[in-house]
mmCIF file of C-alpha atoms and ligand atoms in Angstrom:
data_model
loop_
_atom_site.group_PDB
_atom_site.id
_atom_site.type_symbol
_atom_site.label_atom_id
_atom_site.label_comp_id
_atom_site.label_asym_id
_atom_site.label_seq_id
_atom_site.Cartn_x
_atom_site.Cartn_y
_atom_site.Cartn_z
ATOM 1 C CA MET A 1254 75.616 -17.853 67.090
ATOM 2 C CA SER A 1255 77.545 -16.215 70.001
ATOM 3 C CA LYS A 1256 80.311 -14.038 69.799
ATOM 4 C CA ILE A 1257 81.720 -14.807 73.236
ATOM 5 C CA THR A 1258 85.201 -15.254 74.193
ATOM 6 C CA LEU A 1259 85.828 -17.659 77.070
ATOM 7 C CA GLY A 1260 88.630 -17.789 79.250
ATOM 8 C CA ILE A 1261 89.784 -21.372 80.592
ATOM 9 C CA ILE A 1262 92.255 -21.879 83.439
ATOM 10 C CA GLY A 1263 93.983 -24.987 82.972
ATOM 11 C CA GLY A 1264 95.131 -26.720 79.800
ATOM 12 C CA GLY A 1265 94.621 -30.556 80.287
ATOM 13 C CA GLN A 1266 92.449 -32.886 78.273
ATOM 14 C CA LEU A 1267 89.415 -31.491 80.016
ATOM 15 C CA GLY A 1268 90.474 -27.986 78.529
ATOM 16 C CA SER A 1269 91.012 -29.458 75.217
ATOM 17 C CA MET A 1270 87.536 -31.098 75.029
ATOM 18 C CA LEU A 1271 86.024 -27.610 76.210
ATOM 19 C CA CYS A 1272 87.910 -25.992 73.417
ATOM 20 C CA MET A 1273 86.502 -28.473 70.829
ATOM 21 C CA ALA A 1274 82.963 -28.172 72.063
ATOM 22 C CA ALA A 1275 83.379 -24.427 72.049
ATOM 23 C CA LYS A 1276 84.234 -24.333 68.220
ATOM 24 C CA ARG A 1277 80.883 -25.987 67.604
ATOM 25 C CA LEU A 1278 79.103 -23.322 69.500
ATOM 26 C CA ASN A 1279 81.279 -20.306 67.937
ATOM 27 C CA VAL A 1280 82.561 -19.385 71.445
ATOM 28 C CA LYS A 1281 86.348 -18.317 71.058
ATOM 29 C CA THR A 1282 88.411 -19.535 73.691
ATOM 30 C CA VAL A 1283 91.522 -18.531 75.556
ATOM 31 C CA VAL A 1284 93.435 -21.227 77.765
ATOM 32 C CA ILE A 1285 95.678 -20.174 80.390
ATOM 33 C CA SER A 1286 97.932 -22.927 81.550
ATOM 34 C CA ASP A 1287 101.468 -23.131 83.776
ATOM 35 C CA ASP A 1288 102.441 -26.085 81.448
ATOM 36 C CA VAL A 1289 104.205 -24.820 78.470
ATOM 37 C CA ASP A 1290 103.191 -28.043 76.513
ATOM 38 C CA ALA A 1291 99.548 -28.296 77.891
ATOM 39 C CA PRO A 1292 97.523 -30.420 75.464
ATOM 40 C CA ALA A 1293 94.755 -27.760 75.099
ATOM 41 C CA LYS A 1294 97.261 -25.390 73.308
ATOM 42 C CA ASN A 1295 96.234 -27.489 70.350
ATOM 43 C CA PHE A 1296 92.659 -26.849 70.726
ATOM 44 C CA ALA A 1297 92.236 -23.256 72.002
ATOM 45 C CA ASP A 1298 91.945 -20.202 69.794
ATOM 46 C CA LYS A 1299 94.610 -18.619 71.970
ATOM 47 C CA PHE A 1300 97.077 -20.142 74.477
ATOM 48 C CA VAL A 1301 98.602 -17.930 77.419
ATOM 49 C CA PHE A 1302 101.675 -19.816 78.865
ATOM 50 C CA SER A 1303 101.751 -18.365 82.248
ATOM 51 C CA SER A 1304 101.986 -19.075 86.349
ATOM 52 C CA TYR A 1305 98.688 -18.409 87.704
ATOM 53 C CA SER A 1306 99.921 -15.863 89.934
ATOM 54 C CA ASP A 1307 101.879 -13.751 87.435
ATOM 55 C CA ASN A 1308 99.831 -10.252 87.717
ATOM 56 C CA GLU A 1309 100.715 -9.064 84.611
ATOM 57 C CA ASN A 1310 99.763 -12.195 82.534
ATOM 58 C CA ILE A 1311 96.648 -12.367 84.713
ATOM 59 C CA LYS A 1312 95.668 -8.971 83.640
ATOM 60 C CA GLU A 1313 96.270 -9.497 80.003
ATOM 61 C CA PHE A 1314 94.165 -12.705 80.020
ATOM 62 C CA LEU A 1315 91.499 -10.945 81.714
ATOM 63 C CA SER A 1316 91.341 -8.158 79.072
ATOM 64 C CA GLN A 1317 91.007 -10.730 76.126
ATOM 65 C CA VAL A 1318 87.883 -12.616 77.786
ATOM 66 C CA ASP A 1319 84.333 -12.050 78.471
ATOM 67 C CA ARG A 1320 83.880 -14.843 80.844
ATOM 68 C CA ILE A 1321 85.875 -17.247 82.698
ATOM 69 C CA THR A 1322 85.745 -21.023 83.670
ATOM 70 C CA PHE A 1323 88.122 -23.528 84.891
ATOM 71 C CA GLU A 1324 89.163 -27.264 84.022
ATOM 72 C CA PHE A 1325 90.769 -28.484 87.347
ATOM 73 C CA GLU A 1326 89.923 -27.306 90.871
ATOM 74 C CA ASN A 1327 93.397 -26.674 92.316
ATOM 75 C CA ILE A 1328 93.410 -23.010 91.834
ATOM 76 C CA PRO A 1329 94.189 -20.622 94.676
ATOM 77 C CA PHE A 1330 90.832 -19.176 96.047
ATOM 78 C CA LYS A 1331 92.692 -15.700 95.894
ATOM 79 C CA ILE A 1332 93.257 -15.821 92.252
ATOM 80 C CA LEU A 1333 89.906 -16.913 91.151
ATOM 81 C CA SER A 1334 88.184 -14.388 93.656
ATOM 82 C CA TYR A 1335 90.318 -11.731 91.859
ATOM 83 C CA LEU A 1336 89.476 -12.563 88.297
ATOM 84 C CA ASN A 1337 85.688 -12.900 89.506
ATOM 85 C CA LYS A 1338 85.603 -9.056 90.297
ATOM 86 C CA VAL A 1339 86.545 -8.169 86.799
ATOM 87 C CA LYS A 1340 84.653 -10.666 84.804
ATOM 88 C CA PRO A 1341 82.419 -13.455 85.605
ATOM 89 C CA VAL A 1342 84.005 -16.498 86.754
ATOM 90 C CA ASN A 1343 81.637 -19.847 86.834
ATOM 91 C CA PRO A 1344 81.558 -22.280 88.762
ATOM 92 C CA LYS A 1345 81.922 -19.445 91.764
ATOM 93 C CA PRO A 1346 85.271 -19.162 93.326
ATOM 94 C CA GLN A 1347 83.494 -19.928 96.670
ATOM 95 C CA ILE A 1348 82.211 -23.079 95.493
ATOM 96 C CA ASN A 1349 85.518 -24.263 94.366
ATOM 97 C CA LYS A 1350 87.262 -23.358 97.614
ATOM 98 C CA LEU A 1351 84.657 -25.413 99.482
ATOM 99 C CA ILE A 1352 85.301 -28.358 97.170
ATOM 100 C CA GLN A 1353 89.160 -28.336 96.820
ATOM 101 C CA ASP A 1354 89.021 -29.220 100.402
ATOM 102 C CA ARG A 1355 88.221 -32.718 100.993
ATOM 103 C CA TYR A 1356 87.365 -31.940 104.765
ATOM 104 C CA LEU A 1357 85.099 -28.892 104.138
ATOM 105 C CA GLU A 1358 83.763 -30.769 101.266
ATOM 106 C CA LYS A 1359 82.718 -33.631 103.315
ATOM 107 C CA ASN A 1360 81.322 -31.572 106.056
ATOM 108 C CA PHE A 1361 79.074 -29.786 103.433
ATOM 109 C CA ILE A 1362 77.611 -33.116 102.100
ATOM 110 C CA ASN A 1363 77.080 -34.193 105.254
ATOM 111 C CA SER A 1364 75.252 -31.243 106.602
ATOM 112 C CA ASN A 1365 72.712 -31.594 103.918
ATOM 113 C CA ASN A 1366 71.844 -35.092 104.882
ATOM 114 C CA ILE A 1367 73.844 -36.806 102.314
ATOM 115 C CA ARG A 1368 76.070 -39.626 103.338
ATOM 116 C CA THR A 1369 79.766 -39.818 102.686
ATOM 117 C CA THR A 1370 82.376 -42.323 103.810
ATOM 118 C CA ALA A 1371 83.325 -41.822 107.517
ATOM 119 C CA TYR A 1372 86.010 -39.586 107.935
ATOM 120 C CA VAL A 1373 88.098 -37.330 110.409
ATOM 121 C CA LYS A 1374 90.698 -34.656 110.038
ATOM 122 C CA ILE A 1375 94.437 -35.357 110.667
ATOM 123 C CA LEU A 1376 97.050 -32.903 111.413
ATOM 124 C CA LYS A 1377 99.484 -35.086 113.046
ATOM 125 C CA LYS A 1378 100.619 -38.854 113.363
ATOM 126 C CA VAL A 1379 99.000 -39.047 116.705
ATOM 127 C CA ASP A 1380 95.590 -38.249 115.497
ATOM 128 C CA ILE A 1381 95.596 -41.385 113.325
ATOM 129 C CA GLU A 1382 96.768 -43.306 116.320
ATOM 130 C CA ASN A 1383 93.821 -41.950 118.523
ATOM 131 C CA ASN A 1384 91.564 -42.542 115.742
ATOM 132 C CA ARG A 1385 91.811 -46.369 115.214
ATOM 133 C CA LYS A 1386 88.343 -46.703 114.050
ATOM 134 C CA PHE A 1387 89.026 -45.457 110.743
ATOM 135 C CA LEU A 1388 91.320 -48.178 110.172
ATOM 136 C CA PRO A 1389 91.596 -49.963 107.656
ATOM 137 C CA GLY A 1390 91.369 -46.616 105.833
ATOM 138 C CA ILE A 1391 92.966 -44.206 103.294
ATOM 139 C CA LEU A 1392 94.896 -41.093 104.349
ATOM 140 C CA LYS A 1393 94.189 -38.184 101.707
ATOM 141 C CA THR A 1394 95.731 -34.748 101.408
ATOM 142 C CA ARG A 1395 93.101 -32.322 101.840
ATOM 143 C CA LYS A 1396 94.088 -30.398 98.916
ATOM 144 C CA PHE A 1397 95.714 -30.875 95.658
ATOM 145 C CA GLY A 1398 95.125 -34.566 95.078
ATOM 146 C CA TYR A 1399 94.150 -36.410 91.977
ATOM 147 C CA ASP A 1400 94.261 -39.679 90.341
ATOM 148 C CA GLY A 1401 95.187 -41.331 93.884
ATOM 149 C CA LYS A 1402 98.216 -38.904 94.293
ATOM 150 C CA GLY A 1403 98.712 -37.796 98.077
ATOM 151 C CA GLN A 1404 96.825 -40.903 99.260
ATOM 152 C CA TYR A 1405 98.232 -43.675 101.485
ATOM 153 C CA LYS A 1406 96.348 -46.784 102.240
ATOM 154 C CA ILE A 1407 96.781 -47.689 106.070
ATOM 155 C CA ASN A 1408 95.493 -50.839 107.217
ATOM 156 C CA THR A 1409 97.094 -51.155 110.667
ATOM 157 C CA LEU A 1410 99.189 -48.914 113.099
ATOM 158 C CA ASN A 1411 102.022 -51.090 112.146
ATOM 159 C CA GLU A 1412 101.739 -50.278 108.762
ATOM 160 C CA LEU A 1413 101.766 -46.531 109.406
ATOM 161 C CA ASN A 1414 105.043 -46.617 111.111
ATOM 162 C CA LYS A 1415 106.567 -48.016 108.124
ATOM 163 C CA LEU A 1416 105.193 -45.305 105.782
ATOM 164 C CA LYS A 1417 107.082 -42.158 105.716
ATOM 165 C CA ILE A 1418 104.615 -39.624 105.699
ATOM 166 C CA SER A 1419 105.422 -35.716 106.052
ATOM 167 C CA PHE A 1420 102.567 -34.040 108.125
ATOM 168 C CA ASP A 1421 103.489 -30.594 106.662
ATOM 169 C CA ARG A 1422 100.026 -31.074 104.745
ATOM 170 C CA LYS A 1423 96.681 -31.329 106.409
ATOM 171 C CA PHE A 1424 95.047 -34.876 105.813
ATOM 172 C CA ILE A 1425 91.944 -36.650 106.193
ATOM 173 C CA LEU A 1426 91.265 -40.263 107.262
ATOM 174 C CA GLU A 1427 88.584 -41.978 105.622
ATOM 175 C CA LYS A 1428 87.492 -45.350 106.594
ATOM 176 C CA LYS A 1429 87.967 -48.003 103.564
ATOM 177 C CA VAL A 1430 84.698 -49.056 102.047
ATOM 178 C CA LYS A 1431 84.120 -52.246 100.983
ATOM 179 C CA LEU A 1432 83.091 -51.593 97.239
ATOM 180 C CA LYS A 1433 80.621 -53.183 95.304
ATOM 181 C CA LYS A 1434 80.451 -50.795 92.704
ATOM 182 C CA GLU A 1435 81.368 -46.942 91.917
ATOM 183 C CA ILE A 1436 79.183 -44.844 89.831
ATOM 184 C CA SER A 1437 79.102 -41.230 88.819
ATOM 185 C CA VAL A 1438 76.470 -38.730 87.935
ATOM 186 C CA ILE A 1439 76.930 -35.525 85.830
ATOM 187 C CA ILE A 1440 74.541 -32.820 85.946
ATOM 188 C CA THR A 1441 74.577 -29.329 84.353
ATOM 189 C CA ARG A 1442 72.759 -26.560 86.239
ATOM 190 C CA PHE A 1443 72.098 -23.316 84.275
ATOM 191 C CA SER A 1444 70.547 -20.121 85.775
ATOM 192 C CA LYS A 1445 66.977 -19.947 86.852
ATOM 193 C CA ASN A 1446 67.380 -23.467 88.639
ATOM 194 C CA GLU A 1447 67.070 -25.272 85.458
ATOM 195 C CA TYR A 1448 69.216 -28.356 84.787
ATOM 196 C CA GLU A 1449 70.021 -31.302 82.488
ATOM 197 C CA ILE A 1450 71.358 -34.365 84.145
ATOM 198 C CA TYR A 1451 72.867 -37.571 82.629
ATOM 199 C CA GLU A 1452 72.161 -41.055 83.739
ATOM 200 C CA PRO A 1453 74.470 -42.632 86.299
ATOM 201 C CA ILE A 1454 77.769 -43.909 84.831
ATOM 202 C CA GLU A 1455 79.419 -47.210 85.974
ATOM 203 C CA ASN A 1456 83.216 -46.847 86.743
ATOM 204 C CA LEU A 1457 85.906 -49.170 87.242
ATOM 205 C CA HIS A 1458 89.381 -47.907 88.881
ATOM 206 C CA ARG A 1459 92.744 -49.836 88.958
ATOM 207 C CA GLU A 1460 95.308 -48.306 91.080
ATOM 208 C CA GLN A 1461 92.963 -45.500 92.462
ATOM 209 C CA ILE A 1462 92.785 -44.321 88.559
ATOM 210 C CA LEU A 1463 89.693 -44.198 86.576
ATOM 211 C CA ARG A 1464 90.263 -47.201 83.663
ATOM 212 C CA TYR A 1465 86.570 -47.706 82.421
ATOM 213 C CA SER A 1466 83.348 -46.153 82.418
ATOM 214 C CA PHE A 1467 79.945 -47.426 80.935
ATOM 215 C CA ILE A 1468 76.099 -46.701 80.486
ATOM 216 C CA PRO A 1469 74.046 -48.114 81.596
ATOM 217 C CA ALA A 1470 75.371 -48.397 85.067
ATOM 218 C CA LYS A 1471 74.130 -52.117 86.208
ATOM 219 C CA ILE A 1472 72.254 -50.778 89.269
ATOM 220 C CA ASN A 1473 68.673 -50.876 90.591
ATOM 221 C CA GLU A 1474 66.293 -48.027 89.926
ATOM 222 C CA ASP A 1475 66.686 -46.844 93.799
ATOM 223 C CA LEU A 1476 70.024 -46.167 93.335
ATOM 224 C CA GLN A 1477 69.442 -44.521 89.981
ATOM 225 C CA LEU A 1478 67.057 -42.300 91.419
ATOM 226 C CA LYS A 1479 68.658 -41.473 94.413
ATOM 227 C CA SER A 1480 72.105 -40.833 93.043
ATOM 228 C CA GLN A 1481 70.341 -38.277 90.620
ATOM 229 C CA ASN A 1482 68.333 -36.783 93.300
ATOM 230 C CA TRP A 1483 71.510 -36.337 95.455
ATOM 231 C CA ALA A 1484 73.167 -34.624 92.546
ATOM 232 C CA LYS A 1485 70.421 -32.235 92.078
ATOM 233 C CA LYS A 1486 70.280 -31.320 95.640
ATOM 234 C CA ILE A 1487 73.919 -30.585 95.814
ATOM 235 C CA VAL A 1488 73.905 -28.392 92.784
ATOM 236 C CA GLU A 1489 70.942 -26.360 93.824
ATOM 237 C CA LYS A 1490 72.377 -25.859 97.484
ATOM 238 C CA LEU A 1491 75.801 -24.729 95.901
ATOM 239 C CA ASN A 1492 73.531 -22.473 93.493
ATOM 240 C CA TYR A 1493 75.987 -23.794 90.897
ATOM 241 C CA ILE A 1494 76.342 -23.000 87.457
ATOM 242 C CA GLY A 1495 78.049 -25.388 85.074
ATOM 243 C CA THR A 1496 78.669 -29.161 84.912
ATOM 244 C CA LEU A 1497 79.556 -30.832 88.048
ATOM 245 C CA CYS A 1498 80.122 -34.451 88.819
ATOM 246 C CA VAL A 1499 79.284 -36.594 91.764
ATOM 247 C CA GLU A 1500 81.470 -39.679 92.303
ATOM 248 C CA TYR A 1501 79.781 -42.351 94.385
ATOM 249 C CA PHE A 1502 80.470 -45.489 96.305
ATOM 250 C CA ILE A 1503 78.041 -48.349 96.483
ATOM 251 C CA ASP A 1504 79.009 -50.555 99.391
ATOM 252 C CA GLU A 1505 78.422 -54.170 99.725
ATOM 253 C CA LYS A 1506 74.994 -53.455 101.587
ATOM 254 C CA ASN A 1507 73.965 -51.637 98.524
ATOM 255 C CA GLU A 1508 74.267 -48.188 100.339
ATOM 256 C CA LEU A 1509 75.042 -45.036 98.498
ATOM 257 C CA LEU A 1510 77.620 -42.680 99.713
ATOM 258 C CA VAL A 1511 79.299 -39.877 98.147
ATOM 259 C CA ASN A 1512 82.931 -39.950 97.518
ATOM 260 C CA GLU A 1513 83.764 -36.856 96.248
ATOM 261 C CA ILE A 1514 82.292 -34.047 94.022
ATOM 262 C CA ALA A 1515 84.284 -32.321 90.820
ATOM 263 C CA PRO A 1516 83.109 -28.899 90.215
ATOM 264 C CA ARG A 1517 83.922 -29.108 86.663
ATOM 265 C CA VAL A 1518 83.461 -31.351 83.625
ATOM 266 C CA HIS A 1519 84.815 -35.236 84.618
ATOM 267 C CA ASN A 1520 86.788 -38.201 83.042
ATOM 268 C CA SER A 1521 83.863 -40.390 83.344
ATOM 269 C CA GLY A 1522 81.612 -38.024 81.003
ATOM 270 C CA HIS A 1523 84.036 -38.514 78.144
ATOM 271 C CA LEU A 1524 81.350 -40.876 76.851
ATOM 272 C CA THR A 1525 78.752 -38.286 76.740
ATOM 273 C CA ILE A 1526 80.338 -36.742 73.466
ATOM 274 C CA ASN A 1527 79.197 -39.657 71.629
ATOM 275 C CA ALA A 1528 76.335 -41.099 73.633
ATOM 276 C CA TYR A 1529 74.176 -37.838 73.805
ATOM 277 C CA ASN A 1530 72.937 -35.246 71.561
ATOM 278 C CA ILE A 1531 74.918 -32.691 74.046
ATOM 279 C CA SER A 1532 78.157 -33.600 75.772
ATOM 280 C CA GLN A 1533 79.004 -32.606 79.363
ATOM 281 C CA PHE A 1534 81.514 -30.195 77.716
ATOM 282 C CA GLU A 1535 78.804 -28.342 75.484
ATOM 283 C CA ASN A 1536 76.468 -28.454 78.372
ATOM 284 C CA HIS A 1537 79.153 -26.531 80.514
ATOM 285 C CA LEU A 1538 79.587 -24.177 78.103
ATOM 286 C CA ARG A 1539 76.007 -23.563 77.462
ATOM 287 C CA ALA A 1540 75.424 -22.766 81.140
ATOM 288 C CA VAL A 1541 78.606 -20.705 81.738
ATOM 289 C CA CYS A 1542 78.120 -18.711 78.605
ATOM 290 C CA GLU A 1543 74.251 -18.432 79.056
ATOM 291 C CA LEU A 1544 73.620 -19.766 75.812
ATOM 292 C CA GLU A 1545 70.436 -21.955 75.215
ATOM 293 C CA LYS A 1546 69.645 -24.964 77.079
ATOM 294 C CA ILE A 1547 68.698 -27.916 74.989
ATOM 295 C CA LYS A 1548 66.864 -30.823 75.966
ATOM 296 C CA LEU A 1549 69.360 -33.703 76.571
ATOM 297 C CA LYS A 1550 68.727 -36.966 74.669
ATOM 298 C CA LYS A 1551 70.467 -40.138 74.933
ATOM 299 C CA ILE A 1552 71.401 -41.784 71.596
ATOM 300 C CA CYS A 1553 72.994 -44.945 72.618
ATOM 301 C CA ASN A 1554 75.058 -46.958 75.203
ATOM 302 C CA ALA A 1555 78.543 -46.520 75.394
ATOM 303 C CA LYS A 1556 81.775 -47.715 76.954
ATOM 304 C CA MET A 1557 85.145 -45.692 77.408
ATOM 305 C CA ILE A 1558 88.568 -46.924 78.058
ATOM 306 C CA ASN A 1559 91.272 -44.567 79.518
ATOM 307 C CA ILE A 1560 94.616 -44.975 77.892
ATOM 308 C CA ILE A 1561 97.236 -44.950 80.526
ATOM 309 C CA GLY A 1562 100.850 -44.528 80.107
ATOM 310 C CA ASN A 1563 102.578 -46.202 77.035
ATOM 311 C CA GLU A 1564 99.965 -47.807 76.006
ATOM 312 C CA ILE A 1565 98.952 -44.928 73.930
ATOM 313 C CA ASN A 1566 101.585 -46.156 71.418
ATOM 314 C CA LYS A 1567 99.680 -49.178 70.600
ATOM 315 C CA TYR A 1568 96.325 -47.073 70.113
ATOM 316 C CA ARG A 1569 97.919 -44.541 68.064
ATOM 317 C CA GLU A 1570 98.577 -47.277 65.518
ATOM 318 C CA LYS A 1571 95.094 -48.961 65.629
ATOM 319 C CA LYS A 1572 92.610 -48.570 62.779
ATOM 320 C CA TYR A 1573 89.261 -47.875 64.158
ATOM 321 C CA ASN A 1574 85.612 -48.731 62.987
ATOM 322 C CA LYS A 1575 82.596 -46.541 62.887
ATOM 323 C CA LYS A 1576 81.631 -47.281 66.493
ATOM 324 C CA GLU A 1577 85.031 -46.505 67.969
ATOM 325 C CA PHE A 1578 86.094 -42.990 68.917
ATOM 326 C CA PHE A 1579 89.849 -42.520 69.596
ATOM 327 C CA PHE A 1580 91.036 -39.343 71.460
ATOM 328 C CA ASP A 1581 94.702 -38.617 71.573
ATOM 329 C CA TYR A 1582 95.518 -35.841 74.120
ATOM 330 C CA LEU A 1583 98.555 -35.149 72.233
ATOM 331 C CA LYS A 1584 100.681 -35.059 75.294
ATOM 332 C CA LYS A 1585 104.339 -34.485 74.615
ATOM 333 C CA LYS A 1586 105.832 -36.619 77.443
ATOM 334 C CA VAL A 1587 104.569 -40.300 78.177
ATOM 335 C CA LYS A 1588 104.487 -41.203 81.730
ATOM 336 C CA SER A 1589 103.431 -44.100 83.470
ATOM 337 C CA LYS A 1590 99.973 -43.608 85.328
ATOM 338 C CA ARG A 1591 99.356 -40.549 83.208
ATOM 339 C CA LYS A 1592 96.255 -40.557 81.068
ATOM 340 C CA MET A 1593 97.209 -40.217 77.552
ATOM 341 C CA GLY A 1594 94.024 -40.575 75.549
ATOM 342 C CA HIS A 1595 90.550 -42.322 75.587
ATOM 343 C CA LEU A 1596 88.591 -44.656 73.273
ATOM 344 C CA THR A 1597 84.911 -44.531 73.373
ATOM 345 C CA ILE A 1598 82.878 -47.548 71.793
ATOM 346 C CA ILE A 1599 79.203 -47.032 71.015
ATOM 347 C CA GLU A 1600 76.463 -49.386 70.993
ATOM 348 C CA SER A 1601 74.113 -49.033 68.236
HETATM 349 P P1 LIG B 2884 91.111 -38.706 93.358
HETATM 350 O O1 LIG B 2884 90.745 -37.400 94.111
HETATM 351 O O2 LIG B 2884 92.500 -38.854 93.228
HETATM 352 O O3 LIG B 2884 90.053 -39.087 92.465
HETATM 353 P P2 LIG B 2884 89.421 -40.307 95.242
HETATM 354 O O4 LIG B 2884 89.172 -40.013 96.732
HETATM 355 O O5 LIG B 2884 88.129 -40.353 94.023
HETATM 356 O O6 LIG B 2884 90.597 -39.350 94.780
HETATM 357 O O7 LIG B 2884 89.785 -41.880 95.193
HETATM 358 C C1 LIG B 2884 90.443 -42.522 93.998
HETATM 359 C C2 LIG B 2884 89.698 -44.099 94.127
HETATM 360 O O8 LIG B 2884 90.410 -44.614 95.218
HETATM 361 C C3 LIG B 2884 88.193 -43.865 94.278
HETATM 362 O O9 LIG B 2884 87.700 -43.797 93.117
HETATM 363 C C4 LIG B 2884 88.206 -45.483 94.821
HETATM 364 O O10 LIG B 2884 88.422 -46.500 93.734
HETATM 365 C C5 LIG B 2884 89.463 -45.476 95.907
HETATM 366 N N1 LIG B 2884 89.146 -45.106 97.149
HETATM 367 C C6 LIG B 2884 89.131 -43.742 97.566
HETATM 368 N N2 LIG B 2884 88.777 -43.665 98.779
HETATM 369 C C7 LIG B 2884 88.125 -44.851 99.252
HETATM 370 C C8 LIG B 2884 87.604 -45.403 100.405
HETATM 371 N N3 LIG B 2884 87.377 -44.746 101.540
HETATM 372 N N4 LIG B 2884 87.323 -46.687 100.238
HETATM 373 C C9 LIG B 2884 87.576 -47.733 99.129
HETATM 374 N N5 LIG B 2884 88.088 -47.220 98.172
HETATM 375 C C10 LIG B 2884 88.494 -45.784 97.919
HETATM 376 MG MG1 LIG B 2885 87.966 -39.272 92.591
#
């Protein structure tokens, strides 16, 4: 068994689930978060409450860990690359820098002959007026968006005039896709170009927030293979180590388009905890800590429900049967549109 101490940047539910998986592998965890009430505090062996730019705390964190990973992508490149000079950070800072910017991310994907939605970079309002062909569209901040935050739906120029958008941030404008389905593919790449890949997961969103994920995705074999092949190509091109998720759109013509990449474990993969022999979290740890790669085996079909806002109260009181797995993220504050927990239901 390993005697590695892994530093995890970020203390949300993804961090918590990484810590839970680490316990099974005998990997010690030190979580650093700028949220004093970070959920992962309850699951980490050690918790450091600090701003990510506090030099003293960062040095202290560095001295306590052997390797470093992260559970969210909005970490300044400067900090990740400083850390990486002292202890190995995976995925590599350069990869995170590319993917955390929606414009650079989409350029990278297209440069590898993989399709995305049509998009254009936007600096000022007039850039939208000059790019009408992207309407109806969605204006997205290039950086720091999640769960639909930092996004504006713009159907017409008339609508644009009514929106109060501050252009002190950079944006991209994406053409709205007539969605037939959304799916995601989770892959873990290890050193020596070895990987394990999960089957495509079908995802349903409401108000741009993921509500349900399930396997098997109801898609044809072509889309199944293509979505997995593109995910393999992406991790290879990035020389990626760890778990990564590719979010896809399938449009009304059954065309596959990449929506975005997450250089980390992903919400749609929570069901891998119960549906596979090795979860996306455990595989991530095995890859970044250079532990043994174990052949992935599916155990059963499954469905996951995200529990949002005060829905959590009802789920906390419910009784569960053997096929239902309730995860409470133990967040102190209930907020609307905030992911508070999830329930996985397995079919067996
Ligand atoms: P986030 O980083 O917040 O997850 P996404 O770009 O994945 O942002 O958008 C969240 C959701 O909004 C998507 O999963 C999809 O349901 C919807 N959406 C985003 N972009 C488009 C688009 N171009 N066309 C249609 N729906 C979209
Ligand atoms: Mg998304």
